[in-house]
Amino acid sequence: MRQRVLDWEAIIHDDSELYARLARCVANDQFLLDLIQATRPGQPEMNMLLAAVHYMLMAEPGHPLADWYQSLGGKRTDGDLEGAFVDLVMQHRDAIAKLIAVRLVQTNEVARCTFLLPAYNLVNKTTDLPIALIEVGTSAGLTQNIDRYGYCYDSTAGRVELAPESAVHLECSIGDHVPALATAIPEIVWRRGLDLNPVNVTDADEARWLQALIWPDQVKRHERLAAAIKVAQLHPPTVVGGDVFNTLPELVRAAPAEAALVVQHSWVLNQFSEQDRERLYTLLDDLAADRPVYRVGAEMLRKERGTVLDLTVHGSSPWTAELADVHHHGTWIKWHSG
Ligand SMILES: C[S@@+](CC[C@H](N)C(=O)[O-])C[C@H]1O[C@@H](n2cnc3c(N)ncnc32)[C@H](O)[C@@H]1O
């Protein structure tokens, strides 16, 4: 366990000095190492503990630990961060143990819409049809509202602004790639999501968990999530609860015929075994017997390769194309063609 925590510290070292320090603190504290054993099998223990502490602190922002948490207005970088962290954990140890035993890492990143948008536009351009969208592993369903957000694509040819009046503003750098597909908001006529454990952002407590999953020093992501939650409260995403293998067939059958059917998954298949990934592709082949299914995937299945955006058509004329390398939080796209 200690080694896993240290591995985690090495991974995040460049991204968050705060969490790197806290990971070192956990690695050297037997009580904390024992506490994180309460996480559900397969869940990343450090993420869970740090999210649980962040969640507690959001309810108690007067605790000294908040001085180091930018998400709560903190600005401190020196001093006894570790002491304040352990103090908060000790005060809430039973509640934290309960929380990490039931919750999951289900980070829902709306900025991924920056690369989903050109992929949907490509489907739209290929079929000349609007989109019927099914999101697999949609979490709170925030990316289902992709056509309700504003975008700014920065390229060598200049800036493209889409829906700048939206309360959710997403910025993306595209270098000299893909400008043609990032110039319009796709038309989505029907949308559904499915998830093993849907997150309901109209419930304040569930919304707080989503916020707690974001690292405290990523202030922009916090602001973006808060704005997207407000949009979701006005336009609640439909999310069907259950395993993809049980829920997807019914949703595919319910999709309107006069639209191109897109099945999207982003940062989901890393939670599947290789066998289950193959099983999903086979299921989609079967479900595409009557109409093509356009599967848009954004996954990091090999760490050294990063997040890859691809489009696969299931059905009688199957094809697949790797569209782009993308930043996992949507800040840049390196498009491969077109
Ligand atoms: C890391 S979240 C990604 C959420 C969202 N797609 C995004 O990009 O922001 C992965 C989600 O996949 C869901 N998930 C994992 N395995 C699943 C399965 N077999 N069936 C349905 N949902 C699943 C999890 O519950 C979780 O909400």
Coordinates of N, CA and C and ligand atoms in Angstrom, one line a residue, residues 43 104-112 115-116 135-143 194-199 240-247 264-272 276 298-299 328, ligand 1:
Q43 N -10.8 0.9 -6.7 CA -10.8 2.4 -6.6 C -9.5 2.9 -6.2
L104 N -17.3 6.6 -5.3 CA -16.4 6.2 -6.4 C -15.7 7.4 -7.0
V105 N -14.6 7.2 -7.7 CA -14.0 8.2 -8.5 C -14.8 8.3 -9.8
Q106 N -15.6 9.4 -9.9 CA -16.5 9.5 -11.1 C -16.4 10.9 -11.7
T107 N -15.2 11.4 -11.7 CA -14.9 12.8 -12.1 C -15.6 13.0 -13.5
N108 N -16.4 14.1 -13.6 CA -17.1 14.3 -14.9 C -16.5 15.6 -15.4
E109 N -15.8 15.5 -16.5 CA -15.0 16.7 -17.0 C -15.6 17.3 -18.2
V110 N -16.3 18.4 -18.1 CA -17.1 19.0 -19.2 C -16.1 19.5 -20.3
A111 N -14.9 19.9 -19.9 CA -14.0 20.4 -20.9 C -13.7 19.4 -22.0
R112 N -14.0 18.1 -21.7 CA -13.8 17.1 -22.8 C -14.7 17.4 -24.0
F115 N -13.2 18.3 -27.5 CA -12.8 17.4 -28.6 C -13.9 16.5 -29.0
L116 N -15.0 16.4 -28.2 CA -16.2 15.6 -28.6 C -16.9 16.4 -29.7
E135 N -24.4 8.3 -24.2 CA -23.1 8.3 -23.5 C -23.0 7.2 -22.5
V136 N -22.0 6.4 -22.7 CA -21.7 5.2 -21.9 C -20.8 5.7 -20.7
G137 N -21.1 5.5 -19.5 CA -20.3 5.9 -18.4 C -20.3 7.5 -18.3
T138 N -21.5 8.0 -18.2 CA -21.8 9.4 -18.3 C -21.6 10.2 -17.0
S139 N -21.5 9.4 -15.9 CA -21.3 10.0 -14.6 C -22.5 10.9 -14.3
A140 N -22.3 12.2 -14.2 CA -23.5 13.1 -13.9 C -24.1 13.5 -15.2
G141 N -23.6 13.1 -16.4 CA -24.2 13.5 -17.6 C -23.9 14.9 -18.1
L142 N -22.8 15.5 -17.6 CA -22.6 16.9 -17.9 C -22.1 17.1 -19.3
T143 N -21.4 16.1 -19.9 CA -21.0 16.3 -21.3 C -22.2 16.1 -22.3
L194 N -25.9 6.6 -19.7 CA -26.0 5.4 -18.8 C -24.8 5.3 -17.9
D195 N -25.0 4.9 -16.7 CA -23.8 4.7 -15.8 C -24.2 3.7 -14.7
L196 N -23.1 3.0 -14.3 CA -23.3 2.0 -13.2 C -23.8 2.7 -12.0
N197 N -23.4 4.0 -11.8 CA -23.8 4.7 -10.6 C -24.0 6.1 -10.9
P198 N -25.2 6.5 -11.4 CA -25.5 7.8 -11.9 C -25.3 8.9 -10.8
V199 N -24.7 10.0 -11.1 CA -24.5 11.1 -10.1 C -25.6 12.1 -10.4
V240 N -29.6 6.7 -17.3 CA -30.1 5.4 -16.9 C -29.1 4.7 -16.0
G241 N -29.5 4.1 -14.9 CA -28.6 3.4 -14.0 C -28.4 2.0 -14.4
G242 N -27.2 1.5 -14.4 CA -27.0 0.1 -14.7 C -25.7 -0.2 -15.5
D243 N -25.4 -1.4 -15.6 CA -24.2 -1.8 -16.4 C -24.5 -1.6 -17.9
V244 N -23.5 -1.2 -18.6 CA -23.6 -1.0 -20.0 C -24.2 -2.2 -20.8
F245 N -23.8 -3.4 -20.3 CA -24.3 -4.6 -21.1 C -25.8 -4.8 -20.9
N246 N -26.3 -4.3 -19.8 CA -27.8 -4.5 -19.6 C -28.6 -3.3 -20.1
T247 N -28.0 -2.1 -20.1 CA -28.8 -0.9 -20.4 C -28.6 -0.4 -21.8
Q264 N -21.0 7.3 -27.3 CA -19.7 8.0 -26.9 C -19.3 7.4 -25.5
H265 N -18.0 7.2 -25.4 CA -17.4 6.9 -24.0 C -16.1 7.6 -23.9
S266 N -16.0 8.4 -22.8 CA -14.7 9.1 -22.5 C -14.3 8.7 -21.1
W267 N -13.0 8.3 -21.1 CA -12.4 7.9 -19.8 C -13.3 6.9 -19.0
V268 N -13.8 5.9 -19.7 CA -14.6 4.8 -19.2 C -14.0 3.5 -19.4
L269 N -13.4 3.2 -20.5 CA -13.0 1.8 -20.9 C -11.7 1.5 -20.1
N270 N -11.0 2.5 -19.5 CA -9.9 2.1 -18.6 C -10.4 1.4 -17.3
Q271 N -11.7 1.5 -17.1 CA -12.3 0.8 -15.9 C -12.8 -0.6 -16.3
F272 N -12.7 -1.0 -17.6 CA -13.1 -2.3 -18.1 C -11.9 -3.2 -18.2
D276 N -14.0 -7.3 -21.4 CA -15.2 -6.5 -21.4 C -15.2 -5.4 -22.5
A298 N -12.9 8.4 -26.4 CA -11.7 9.2 -25.9 C -11.2 8.5 -24.7
E299 N -10.2 7.7 -24.9 CA -9.7 6.9 -23.8 C -8.2 6.9 -23.8
H328 N -6.4 15.2 -21.8 CA -7.5 14.5 -21.1 C -8.5 15.5 -20.5
Ligands
LIG1 C1 -14.1 8.6 -14.8 S1 -15.8 8.6 -15.1 C2 -15.9 9.5 -16.7 C3 -17.2 10.2 -16.8 C4 -17.4 11.0 -18.1 N1 -17.5 10.0 -19.3 C5 -16.3 12.0 -18.4 O1 -15.5 11.9 -19.3 O2 -16.3 13.1 -17.7 C6 -16.2 6.9 -15.6 C7 -17.6 6.5 -15.4 O3 -17.8 5.2 -16.0 C8 -18.8 4.5 -15.3 N2 -18.7 3.1 -15.6 C9 -17.6 2.2 -15.4 N3 -17.9 1.0 -15.8 C10 -19.2 1.0 -16.3 C11 -20.0 0.0 -16.8 N4 -19.7 -1.3 -16.9 N5 -21.3 0.4 -17.2 C12 -21.7 1.7 -17.0 N6 -20.9 2.7 -16.5 C13 -19.7 2.3 -16.1 C14 -18.4 4.9 -13.8 O4 -19.4 4.6 -12.9 C15 -18.0 6.4 -14.0 O5 -19.1 7.2 -13.7

